[in-house]
Amino acid sequence: MQLEAGSNMSGCGMNENEILIIFDMRCLQDSSYKYRGVGRLSANLVRSVWRLRKKYQISTLGLIDAGFPPLEEGFRCLVDEVVDNSYIVSEGRSIVFIELSPMTHDPLFVARMLNDANILRIAVVYDFIPMLKPERYLPKASDRLHYDTQLIWLSRYDHFFPISQYTADELHRILQIDPSRITNTAAPVDSAFERLFSSAVRERLPKRYVLACGGAEPRKNIECPIKAHAGSRAVQDAQVALVVSGNYPPEWQARLRDLYVGSGGKPELLFFTGFVDEGDLVAIYRDAVCVIVAAHMEGFSIPVVEGMAAGAPVIASNIPAHVELVERGDLMFSADDVQEAMAKLEMLVGDETHRASVIEDQSTRWQRFRADTIANEFWDSVGGLLTPRKPMIHFNVNRGRRPRIAFLTPMPPDRSGVADYSAATIKELGKLVDVDVYARAMLAATPEGAAVANVISAFPFVSPQYDRVVGVVGNSHFHLEIFNSLMRYGGACIEHDNRLLGFYRILHGRERARQVAEMELKRAVSGHEIDSWMGDESLLEATFLGELAKSSTPLFLHSKVTTDLVNERLNASAIHLPFSIYRPWTFDPVDLAIKKSARKRLGMEDGEFAIASFGYIHSNKAVEEIMWAIDLLRSWNIPVKLYCVGGWATTDYQPFLDLRSRLGLDETVVFASEYTSDAKYRDFLLASDAGIQLRTHFLGGLSGGLLDCIAAGLPTVANDDMAEAMDAPSYVVRVPDHPSPVLIAEALAEISDRTRDRTKLRGERVHYSNDHSFERYSELLCQSLGLDTKVRSKPKTKEAAP
């Protein structure tokens, strides 16, 4: 498809009749709007989208804000799917975005779509009332700035549907919108006005009354009909009451009652309806002697049309929106002229012939505002904006350059494994696409492979210059800002950990952690259970990945076990992106001469069966069980020595030292006394005869230490869950997820007997390393993101917008 306005909607291999319609449904979440004309028109348009299905293959999305009240089921069922961010991928479909209320909520929430010229962007426009009364609606400089910003965003739509000719004229005047981009629509009369209702509320009202339509805000000008009715001796003597609609609070009602009595009205003739449902409202309109609407400002006036539809004669203030609807000067008055309003009122109350003629005249005026009529005209106009065309190539490649992505991640000098991993990723990824890095703080230099380095902000999420936005998330505070941005704006996400328990419990609190766990496990979860998981992750049942799975397009996980688990539990579409080796070797690490040199540097004795465990020392790595296994190996006369290569993950490490002493392993088990340098770490990988990497928490947990062992061709013992998560090669000997010291010892003894000569593992090691290289990782990432990497020009270093 293409826009008649000139913007192209793209899709590689796209069916030209396949269209995705996206509705911004935030106004249907907001109680300030969903029960008013805004909500009525919005629901009518969404409900009637099926009219396009006569010609096009339509699917629909409802865009909601997770920070708003939940969308009622009656609205939710109007669309095929509901999403909570505007990071939408076309997947070969043309996209039409319909903003149902553009001036009421944060425009940044939908800015990505407004900045995408490949999307047909349509706005339903109600009014510009704040500009007419800025002292009330825009009292502060910040309010004016916010409103001006909304106007700027409004100007970016391709086509506009104002709800009245007056609003259309204002749209042209304020934003200089070409009339060819404007098609009028209107707020519909509820179908309830074409049915008969019995009403308990109506039975409590007097037999004869005038209905004054208002609302608890000054521009509704209810004071004018209050004064006009109270001051009319003819109306007062005829005992015709005044019923005021609108949900006025008690203190406001009291003030209006004082005004009414002070203007000469009888107190027993004044009534307030308060909030009433649709059926009661219809009955109140239908039995009114007449309806008076005195507003100072409106974009469209639902009460005027409702009164006509109910068969009650209507008089109204002569503002432009009312003139369009009433079209008779003798039924209109100046909003500030009480005497003129009184005269019009007395004519309808006292002259039955005049009243009957007005009813007849107005009986057909409202019918152009039937819901079906408005829906037909709206969707016919939208259909007319679409014309067939040949499919275009997707993404920015069609503009003669490589795809460009924003990559939000911790980066060195952040002391984070994820930061190091991202640096290695960007080095290779930059060979395929242009990468702009957004880090937690301004980096001293642009990372290798990147075109630009900037500080994390909302900019990449709303900028049209990026084909994709990728956020990197892990189980620590380094990722909080990225996580929050993904929750708000959406994007692709590379999630490094198999669980985010600590991230939620520590950074978001126990209650949110509990709610996220319940969503995943589909059962009640107590706060006590959350605390028990924090104390012992071997008890952990939830991944806490539900919110990310919902917000990310797509969610990438490095563990295939976790990927399967998330997709099964959360009905998600997470993608397995195999973990890459970020300590690659520039030489053959299984060479026997290299091994011998490394053992000499580390002071290992000849004949010693050296076992190494890599990473921080913590009980969740089954350190106690491993020490018992070492004791068994020693009893089997295997000259074993265990090296724990990594610092303490806890300050409470005395129990480990006590167990080592009780077992008499002070000379056999070596705990690192300080941070291990990269050179020494690599020497242990080269020099050891076996590795051991265990976890007591599961759900597809990964291990950088295990990956290092595999990359070095070091035979290693690992538990089933972790080995499966990393698709480990055959020289990783698997033990059960809850192994006894005996099973651990037997697995290590097997390595001692069979595979001390690591040269036999060379071929399998090279194959695994190639499959888990950052080059392959970057290729798979681009492929899954739908990026065409055929354009291979060298990225140019430039500054992105701040």
Coordinates of N, CA, C and O in Angstrom, one line a residue, residues 182-245:
I182 N -7.6 16.9 5.4 CA -8.6 17.0 6.5 C -9.9 16.4 6.0 O -10.4 16.8 4.9
T183 N -10.5 15.5 6.8 CA -11.8 14.9 6.5 C -12.6 15.0 7.7 O -12.2 14.5 8.8
N184 N -13.7 15.7 7.7 CA -14.6 15.8 8.9 C -15.2 14.5 9.3 O -15.6 13.7 8.5
T185 N -15.3 14.4 10.6 CA -16.1 13.3 11.2 C -17.0 13.9 12.3 O -17.1 15.1 12.3
A186 N -17.5 13.1 13.2 CA -18.3 13.7 14.3 C -18.4 12.6 15.4 O -18.1 11.4 15.2
A187 N -18.8 13.1 16.6 CA -19.1 12.2 17.7 C -20.5 11.6 17.4 O -21.4 12.3 17.1
P188 N -20.7 10.3 17.6 CA -22.0 9.6 17.3 C -23.0 9.8 18.4 O -22.6 9.8 19.6
V189 N -24.2 9.8 18.0 CA -25.3 9.6 19.0 C -25.4 8.2 19.4 O -25.4 7.3 18.5
D190 N -25.5 7.9 20.7 CA -25.6 6.5 21.1 C -26.9 5.9 20.6 O -27.9 6.6 20.6
S191 N -26.8 4.6 20.2 CA -28.0 4.0 19.7 C -29.1 3.9 20.8 O -30.3 3.6 20.4
A192 N -28.8 4.1 22.0 CA -29.8 4.1 23.1 C -30.8 5.2 22.8 O -32.0 5.0 23.3
F193 N -30.5 6.2 22.1 CA -31.5 7.3 21.9 C -32.6 6.9 20.9 O -33.5 7.6 20.6
E194 N -32.4 5.7 20.3 CA -33.4 5.2 19.4 C -34.2 4.1 20.0 O -35.0 3.4 19.3
R195 N -34.1 3.9 21.3 CA -34.9 2.9 22.0 C -35.6 3.6 23.2 O -35.3 4.7 23.6
L196 N -36.7 2.9 23.6 CA -37.5 3.4 24.8 C -37.0 2.8 26.1 O -36.6 1.6 26.1
F197 N -36.9 3.6 27.1 CA -36.5 3.2 28.4 C -37.5 3.6 29.5 O -38.1 4.6 29.4
S198 N -37.6 2.7 30.5 CA -38.2 3.1 31.7 C -37.1 3.6 32.6 O -36.0 3.0 32.6
S199 N -37.4 4.6 33.5 CA -36.3 5.1 34.3 C -36.7 5.5 35.7 O -37.6 6.3 35.8
A200 N -36.0 4.9 36.6 CA -36.4 5.3 38.0 C -35.9 6.7 38.3 O -36.6 7.4 39.1
V201 N -34.9 7.2 37.7 CA -34.4 8.5 37.9 C -35.5 9.5 37.4 O -35.9 10.5 38.0
R202 N -36.0 9.2 36.2 CA -37.0 10.1 35.6 C -38.3 10.2 36.5 O -38.9 11.3 36.6
E203 N -38.6 9.1 37.2 CA -39.8 9.1 38.0 C -39.6 10.0 39.2 O -40.6 10.5 39.8
R204 N -38.4 10.4 39.6 CA -38.1 11.2 40.7 C -38.1 12.7 40.3 O -38.0 13.6 41.2
L205 N -38.2 13.0 39.0 CA -38.2 14.3 38.5 C -39.6 14.9 38.4 O -40.6 14.1 38.2
P206 N -39.7 16.2 38.3 CA -41.1 16.8 38.1 C -41.7 16.5 36.8 O -41.0 16.0 35.9
K207 N -43.0 16.7 36.6 CA -43.6 16.4 35.4 C -43.1 17.2 34.2 O -42.9 16.7 33.1
R208 N -43.0 18.5 34.4 CA -42.5 19.4 33.4 C -41.2 20.1 33.8 O -41.1 20.6 34.9
Y209 N -40.2 20.0 32.9 CA -38.9 20.6 33.3 C -38.2 21.0 32.0 O -38.4 20.5 30.9
V210 N -37.3 21.9 32.2 CA -36.3 22.3 31.2 C -35.0 21.5 31.6 O -34.6 21.5 32.8
L211 N -34.3 21.0 30.6 CA -33.0 20.3 30.8 C -31.9 21.2 30.4 O -31.8 21.6 29.2
A212 N -31.0 21.5 31.4 CA -29.8 22.3 31.1 C -28.6 21.4 31.2 O -28.4 20.8 32.2
C213 N -28.0 21.3 30.1 CA -26.8 20.3 30.0 C -25.5 21.0 30.4 O -25.2 22.1 29.8
G214 N -24.9 20.5 31.3 CA -23.6 21.1 31.8 C -22.6 20.1 32.0 O -22.5 19.0 31.4
G215 N -21.7 20.3 33.0 CA -20.6 19.5 33.4 C -19.7 20.3 34.3 O -19.7 21.6 34.3
A216 N -19.0 19.7 35.2 CA -18.3 20.4 36.3 C -17.1 21.1 35.8 O -16.0 20.8 36.3
E217 N -17.2 22.0 34.9 CA -16.1 22.8 34.5 C -16.7 24.2 34.0 O -17.8 24.2 33.4
P218 N -16.0 25.3 34.2 CA -16.6 26.6 33.9 C -17.0 26.8 32.5 O -18.0 27.5 32.2
R219 N -16.3 26.2 31.5 CA -16.7 26.5 30.1 C -18.1 26.0 29.7 O -18.7 26.4 28.7
K220 N -18.6 25.1 30.5 CA -20.0 24.6 30.3 C -21.0 25.7 30.5 O -22.2 25.6 30.1
N221 N -20.6 26.7 31.3 CA -21.5 27.9 31.5 C -22.9 27.6 32.0 O -23.9 28.2 31.5
I222 N -23.0 26.8 33.0 CA -24.3 26.4 33.5 C -25.0 27.6 34.2 O -26.2 27.6 34.4
E223 N -24.2 28.6 34.6 CA -24.7 29.7 35.2 C -25.7 30.5 34.4 O -26.7 31.1 34.9
C224 N -25.5 30.5 33.1 CA -26.4 31.2 32.2 C -27.9 30.6 32.2 O -28.8 31.4 32.5
P225 N -28.0 29.3 32.0 CA -29.4 28.8 32.1 C -30.0 28.8 33.5 O -31.2 29.0 33.7
I226 N -29.1 28.8 34.5 CA -29.6 28.9 35.9 C -30.2 30.3 36.1 O -31.3 30.4 36.6
K227 N -29.5 31.3 35.7 CA -30.0 32.7 35.8 C -31.3 32.9 34.9 O -32.2 33.6 35.3
A228 N -31.2 32.4 33.7 CA -32.3 32.6 32.8 C -33.6 32.0 33.3 O -34.7 32.6 33.2
H229 N -33.5 30.8 33.8 CA -34.7 30.1 34.3 C -35.2 30.7 35.5 O -36.4 30.9 35.7
A230 N -34.3 31.0 36.4 CA -34.7 31.6 37.7 C -35.3 33.0 37.5 O -36.2 33.4 38.2
G231 N -34.8 33.8 36.5 CA -35.3 35.1 36.3 C -36.5 35.2 35.5 O -37.1 36.3 35.4
S232 N -37.0 34.1 34.9 CA -38.2 34.2 34.1 C -39.5 34.0 34.9 O -39.7 32.9 35.5
R233 N -40.3 35.1 35.0 CA -41.5 35.0 35.8 C -42.5 34.0 35.1 O -43.2 33.2 35.8
A234 N -42.5 33.9 33.8 CA -43.4 33.0 33.1 C -43.1 31.6 33.4 O -44.0 30.8 33.6
V235 N -41.8 31.3 33.4 CA -41.4 29.9 33.6 C -41.6 29.5 35.1 O -42.1 28.4 35.4
Q236 N -41.3 30.4 36.0 CA -41.5 30.2 37.4 C -43.0 30.0 37.8 O -43.4 29.1 38.5
D237 N -43.8 30.9 37.2 CA -45.2 30.8 37.5 C -45.9 29.6 36.9 O -46.8 29.0 37.5
A238 N -45.3 29.1 35.8 CA -45.9 27.8 35.2 C -45.4 26.6 35.9 O -45.8 25.5 35.6
Q239 N -44.5 26.8 36.9 CA -44.0 25.7 37.7 C -43.2 24.7 36.9 O -43.3 23.4 37.1
V240 N -42.6 25.2 35.8 CA -41.7 24.3 35.0 C -40.3 24.3 35.7 O -39.7 25.4 35.9
A241 N -39.9 23.1 36.1 CA -38.6 23.0 36.8 C -37.4 23.1 35.9 O -37.5 23.1 34.7
L242 N -36.2 23.2 36.5 CA -34.9 23.2 35.8 C -34.1 22.0 36.3 O -33.9 21.9 37.5
V243 N -33.8 21.1 35.4 CA -33.0 19.9 35.7 C -31.6 20.1 35.1 O -31.5 20.3 33.9
V244 N -30.6 20.0 35.9 CA -29.2 20.2 35.5 C -28.5 18.9 35.4 O -28.4 18.2 36.4
S245 N -28.1 18.5 34.2 CA -27.3 17.3 34.1 C -25.8 17.6 34.3 O -25.4 18.7 34.2

